[in-house]
Amino acid sequence: ELKPDVALNMLHGPYGEDGCVQGLLEILNIPYSHSGVLASALAMHKARARDIFQRADIPVAEGRMCSRHEVATGHPMKVPYVVKPVANGSSVGVYIVRTDSDGPLKELAADDWAFGEDVLVEKYIAGKELTCAVMGDRPLGVIEITSDLPFYDYTAKYAPGGSKHLLPAPISADAYARVQELALKAHTALGCRGVSRSDFRYDEATGELVCLETNTQPGMTPTSLVPELAAHEGLTFPQLVTWMIEDASLGR
């Protein structure tokens, strides 16, 4: 009979990072890495996470939750704006409606739409794409992500050469520290454990900095951000994984 000592959870998307697998591991009494049931469920649901962020004084973009059909038949807010499935990961199903858009997103009314009935619509914030990981109770460095693609989508995240990572991010010392502060604040407000990674948009022209989301199961591929941030702190990949395993527990 298989009796694992620890589950190193590297799953993404529904079931893997929304609290389901975490709940199963609790029932099976198997210690596991990363966040627990509640934090995973909250972070995965973008509208719920926004509520938590706002109550913790973490800045977010103007936005609201809509039905997909509402967005498909008319602009829910002034363009430009971003449409995101309310509970999905890896930027799958995300659209940017720009000022030169022909009209509402007809794709959301399609019969083969597979990302749920509710979407989150947020004001598009121009500027830099920044990300910061938290490991335990300390923030790591800040990366600026650049890409030749229209935005940091699934291909940009996972394909070799899909994006470039600038570490440390070329922003002011005050902005850098503020991103780290907010990443730790988001990690704490959601109740995350282990490693998390929060994504931000920063408009240098206006100074506006908003938190987009917190990932409780950040990627661990050769092109992923957390291993790169850990390496910048002097941690090898085996050391990072060892830390995650040793940090595993129940009741997270």
Short mmCIF file of C-alpha atoms in Angstrom, two decimals:
data_model
loop_
_atom_site.label_atom_id
_atom_site.label_comp_id
_atom_site.label_asym_id
_atom_site.label_seq_id
_atom_site.Cartn_x
_atom_site.Cartn_y
_atom_site.Cartn_z
CA GLU A 1 0.00 0.00 0.00
CA LEU A 2 1.31 3.42 -0.99
CA LYS A 3 1.85 5.66 2.05
CA PRO A 4 3.54 8.89 0.97
CA ASP A 5 5.25 10.98 3.63
CA VAL A 6 4.53 14.24 1.82
CA ALA A 7 2.68 15.43 -1.29
CA LEU A 8 4.61 18.01 -3.30
CA ASN A 9 1.70 19.72 -5.04
CA MET A 10 2.69 21.06 -8.46
CA LEU A 11 -0.79 20.98 -9.99
CA HIS A 12 -2.40 23.95 -11.75
CA GLY A 13 -5.93 25.03 -12.54
CA PRO A 14 -9.25 23.62 -11.32
CA TYR A 15 -8.93 20.89 -8.67
CA GLY A 16 -5.14 21.29 -8.42
CA GLU A 17 -4.96 24.79 -6.95
CA ASP A 18 -8.52 25.66 -5.94
CA GLY A 19 -8.63 23.76 -2.65
CA CYS A 20 -9.95 20.43 -3.95
CA VAL A 21 -6.72 18.43 -3.92
CA GLN A 22 -5.75 20.19 -0.71
CA GLY A 23 -8.99 19.03 0.92
CA LEU A 24 -8.45 15.48 -0.31
CA LEU A 25 -4.94 15.45 1.16
CA GLU A 26 -6.34 16.69 4.47
CA ILE A 27 -8.85 13.81 4.46
CA LEU A 28 -6.08 11.33 3.61
CA ASN A 29 -3.90 12.83 6.36
CA ILE A 30 -1.01 13.42 3.95
CA PRO A 31 1.06 16.57 4.63
CA TYR A 32 1.34 18.75 1.54
CA SER A 33 3.18 21.78 0.21
CA HIS A 34 1.91 25.25 -0.64
CA SER A 35 -1.34 26.77 0.62
CA GLY A 36 -4.26 25.07 2.32
CA VAL A 37 -7.90 24.67 1.36
CA LEU A 38 -9.23 28.14 2.18
CA ALA A 39 -6.32 30.21 0.85
CA SER A 40 -6.22 28.14 -2.34
CA ALA A 41 -9.96 28.57 -2.93
CA LEU A 42 -9.86 32.32 -2.23
CA ALA A 43 -6.85 33.01 -4.45
CA MET A 44 -8.26 30.94 -7.32
CA HIS A 45 -11.52 32.93 -7.33
CA LYS A 46 -10.37 36.31 -8.64
CA ALA A 47 -13.42 38.25 -7.43
CA ARG A 48 -13.15 36.84 -3.90
CA ALA A 49 -9.41 37.57 -3.86
CA ARG A 50 -10.15 41.16 -4.93
CA ASP A 51 -12.48 41.54 -1.95
CA ILE A 52 -9.75 40.32 0.39
CA PHE A 53 -7.17 42.63 -1.19
CA GLN A 54 -9.41 45.68 -0.88
CA ARG A 55 -10.10 44.99 2.79
CA ALA A 56 -6.34 44.68 3.36
CA ASP A 57 -5.66 48.02 1.60
CA ILE A 58 -3.94 46.30 -1.32
CA PRO A 59 -4.62 48.39 -4.46
CA VAL A 60 -6.51 46.71 -7.30
CA ALA A 61 -7.76 47.95 -10.66
CA GLU A 62 -11.31 49.21 -11.00
CA GLY A 63 -13.46 46.22 -11.88
CA ARG A 64 -16.51 44.06 -11.31
CA MET A 65 -17.82 40.56 -11.93
CA CYS A 66 -20.14 40.06 -14.92
CA SER A 67 -21.79 37.21 -16.75
CA ARG A 68 -20.00 36.21 -19.93
CA HIS A 69 -23.13 37.02 -21.97
CA GLU A 70 -23.21 40.56 -20.58
CA VAL A 71 -19.65 41.11 -21.79
CA ALA A 72 -20.44 39.51 -25.17
CA THR A 73 -23.34 41.87 -25.87
CA GLY A 74 -21.99 45.22 -24.69
CA HIS A 75 -19.02 46.95 -23.11
CA PRO A 76 -19.33 46.54 -19.31
CA MET A 77 -16.98 49.50 -18.75
CA LYS A 78 -15.06 52.09 -20.68
CA VAL A 79 -12.33 50.61 -22.90
CA PRO A 80 -9.59 49.52 -22.52
CA TYR A 81 -10.36 46.71 -20.09
CA VAL A 82 -9.33 43.13 -19.36
CA VAL A 83 -11.69 40.14 -19.21
CA LYS A 84 -10.67 37.12 -17.13
CA PRO A 85 -12.46 33.88 -16.26
CA VAL A 86 -13.22 34.27 -12.58
CA ALA A 87 -11.63 30.97 -11.57
CA ASN A 88 -8.94 29.87 -13.99
CA GLY A 89 -5.16 30.03 -14.17
CA SER A 90 -2.19 30.50 -16.52
CA SER A 91 -3.94 33.41 -18.31
CA VAL A 92 -6.15 30.93 -20.20
CA GLY A 93 -9.30 32.62 -21.50
CA VAL A 94 -8.01 36.15 -20.81
CA TYR A 95 -8.78 38.92 -23.32
CA ILE A 96 -7.77 42.57 -23.54
CA VAL A 97 -10.38 44.84 -25.13
CA ARG A 98 -8.44 47.83 -26.42
CA THR A 99 -9.53 51.29 -27.52
CA ASP A 100 -9.46 50.21 -31.19
CA SER A 101 -11.66 47.18 -30.54
CA ASP A 102 -14.45 46.50 -33.04
CA GLY A 103 -16.89 45.85 -30.22
CA PRO A 104 -17.75 43.46 -27.39
CA LEU A 105 -16.12 40.06 -27.13
CA LYS A 106 -18.29 37.72 -29.19
CA GLU A 107 -16.01 34.82 -28.18
CA LEU A 108 -17.63 34.77 -24.75
CA ALA A 109 -21.00 33.84 -26.24
CA ALA A 110 -19.63 30.84 -28.13
CA ASP A 111 -21.06 27.41 -27.37
CA ASP A 112 -17.56 26.02 -26.83
CA TRP A 113 -16.64 28.60 -24.16
CA ALA A 114 -15.22 26.39 -21.40
CA PHE A 115 -14.31 28.80 -18.60
CA GLY A 116 -17.53 29.26 -16.65
CA GLU A 117 -20.44 31.68 -16.74
CA ASP A 118 -18.84 34.45 -14.67
CA VAL A 119 -15.93 36.66 -15.68
CA LEU A 120 -14.03 39.45 -13.97
CA VAL A 121 -13.75 42.70 -15.92
CA GLU A 122 -11.02 45.13 -14.85
CA LYS A 123 -9.72 48.43 -16.13
CA TYR A 124 -6.58 47.93 -18.21
CA ILE A 125 -3.55 49.43 -16.46
CA ALA A 126 -0.74 50.47 -18.79
CA GLY A 127 2.86 49.99 -17.79
CA LYS A 128 5.18 47.29 -16.52
CA GLU A 129 4.27 43.70 -15.67
CA LEU A 130 5.91 42.92 -12.32
CA THR A 131 5.92 39.84 -10.14
CA CYS A 132 7.22 39.01 -6.67
CA ALA A 133 7.31 35.68 -4.84
CA VAL A 134 6.95 35.13 -1.11
CA MET A 135 8.70 32.21 0.52
CA GLY A 136 7.40 31.51 3.99
CA ASP A 137 7.26 34.93 5.56
CA ARG A 138 9.70 36.84 3.38
CA PRO A 139 9.38 38.40 -0.06
CA LEU A 140 11.96 37.53 -2.69
CA GLY A 141 13.05 39.84 -5.51
CA VAL A 142 10.91 41.62 -8.10
CA ILE A 143 10.97 40.65 -11.79
CA GLU A 144 9.76 42.75 -14.70
CA ILE A 145 8.30 40.56 -17.45
CA THR A 146 8.51 41.69 -21.06
CA SER A 147 7.22 39.92 -24.15
CA ASP A 148 6.85 40.54 -27.86
CA LEU A 149 3.37 39.02 -27.59
CA PRO A 150 0.32 41.27 -26.98
CA PHE A 151 0.27 40.30 -23.30
CA TYR A 152 1.70 37.77 -20.85
CA ASP A 153 -0.50 34.86 -21.92
CA TYR A 154 -0.10 31.08 -21.69
CA THR A 155 2.42 30.97 -24.54
CA ALA A 156 4.48 33.80 -23.08
CA LYS A 157 4.51 32.07 -19.70
CA TYR A 158 5.49 28.56 -20.74
CA ALA A 159 7.12 28.58 -24.18
CA PRO A 160 10.91 28.96 -24.28
CA GLY A 161 11.66 32.51 -25.39
CA GLY A 162 8.04 33.56 -24.90
CA SER A 163 9.05 36.27 -22.45
CA LYS A 164 12.08 37.99 -20.96
CA HIS A 165 12.62 38.38 -17.23
CA LEU A 166 14.47 41.42 -15.91
CA LEU A 167 15.80 40.72 -12.41
CA PRO A 168 16.02 42.91 -10.46
CA ALA A 169 13.22 44.86 -12.09
CA PRO A 170 14.48 48.24 -13.41
CA ILE A 171 12.20 50.40 -11.26
CA SER A 172 12.87 52.85 -8.46
CA ALA A 173 13.97 51.54 -5.06
CA ASP A 174 10.75 52.82 -3.50
CA ALA A 175 8.56 51.06 -6.09
CA TYR A 176 10.62 47.86 -5.72
CA ALA A 177 10.14 47.85 -1.96
CA ARG A 178 6.44 48.62 -2.35
CA VAL A 179 5.93 45.60 -4.62
CA GLN A 180 7.67 43.37 -2.05
CA GLU A 181 5.55 44.85 0.72
CA LEU A 182 2.30 44.26 -1.17
CA ALA A 183 3.28 40.71 -2.20
CA LEU A 184 3.82 39.81 1.46
CA LYS A 185 0.61 41.60 2.42
CA ALA A 186 -1.38 39.65 -0.20
CA HIS A 187 0.22 36.36 0.91
CA THR A 188 -0.76 37.09 4.50
CA ALA A 189 -4.25 38.45 3.79
CA LEU A 190 -5.23 35.33 1.83
CA GLY A 191 -3.67 33.03 4.43
CA CYS A 192 -1.14 31.53 2.02
CA ARG A 193 1.52 29.09 3.16
CA GLY A 194 4.78 27.95 1.59
CA VAL A 195 5.51 29.78 -1.65
CA SER A 196 3.16 32.16 -3.44
CA ARG A 197 3.69 34.67 -6.25
CA SER A 198 1.78 37.90 -6.75
CA ASP A 199 1.52 39.75 -10.06
CA PHE A 200 1.30 43.51 -10.46
CA ARG A 201 0.94 46.27 -13.04
CA TYR A 202 2.95 49.43 -12.52
CA ASP A 203 2.44 52.64 -14.49
CA GLU A 204 5.64 54.62 -14.01
CA ALA A 205 4.09 57.72 -15.60
CA THR A 206 1.34 57.98 -12.98
CA GLY A 207 2.86 55.93 -10.16
CA GLU A 208 -0.19 53.65 -10.13
CA LEU A 209 0.59 50.15 -8.82
CA VAL A 210 -2.11 47.48 -8.64
CA CYS A 211 -2.14 43.85 -7.62
CA LEU A 212 -3.59 41.60 -10.32
CA GLU A 213 -3.67 38.28 -8.48
CA THR A 214 -1.83 35.93 -6.16
CA ASN A 215 -0.83 32.47 -7.37
CA THR A 216 -0.76 29.83 -4.64
CA GLN A 217 0.74 27.23 -7.00
CA PRO A 218 3.34 29.20 -8.98
CA GLY A 219 5.03 27.41 -11.86
CA MET A 220 8.19 25.35 -11.36
CA THR A 221 9.24 24.77 -14.99
CA PRO A 222 12.63 25.78 -16.47
CA THR A 223 11.05 29.06 -17.66
CA SER A 224 9.15 29.76 -14.43
CA LEU A 225 9.60 32.78 -12.21
CA VAL A 226 9.86 31.32 -8.70
CA PRO A 227 12.96 29.17 -9.39
CA GLU A 228 14.58 32.23 -10.97
CA LEU A 229 13.73 34.42 -7.98
CA ALA A 230 15.01 31.77 -5.58
CA ALA A 231 18.26 31.45 -7.54
CA HIS A 232 18.69 35.21 -7.28
CA GLU A 233 18.57 34.72 -3.49
CA GLY A 234 21.24 32.01 -3.71
CA LEU A 235 18.96 28.95 -3.63
CA THR A 236 19.48 26.15 -6.12
CA PHE A 237 16.47 24.35 -7.58
CA PRO A 238 17.05 21.25 -5.37
CA GLN A 239 17.31 23.51 -2.32
CA LEU A 240 14.05 25.23 -3.23
CA VAL A 241 12.22 21.92 -3.65
CA THR A 242 13.73 20.61 -0.42
CA TRP A 243 12.46 23.69 1.40
CA MET A 244 8.96 23.11 0.02
CA ILE A 245 8.99 19.48 1.15
CA GLU A 246 10.28 20.32 4.61
CA ASP A 247 7.65 23.06 4.92
CA ALA A 248 4.79 20.66 4.12
CA SER A 249 2.14 20.12 6.78
CA LEU A 250 -1.56 19.53 7.41
CA GLY A 251 -4.10 22.11 8.57
CA ARG A 252 -2.61 24.76 6.30
#
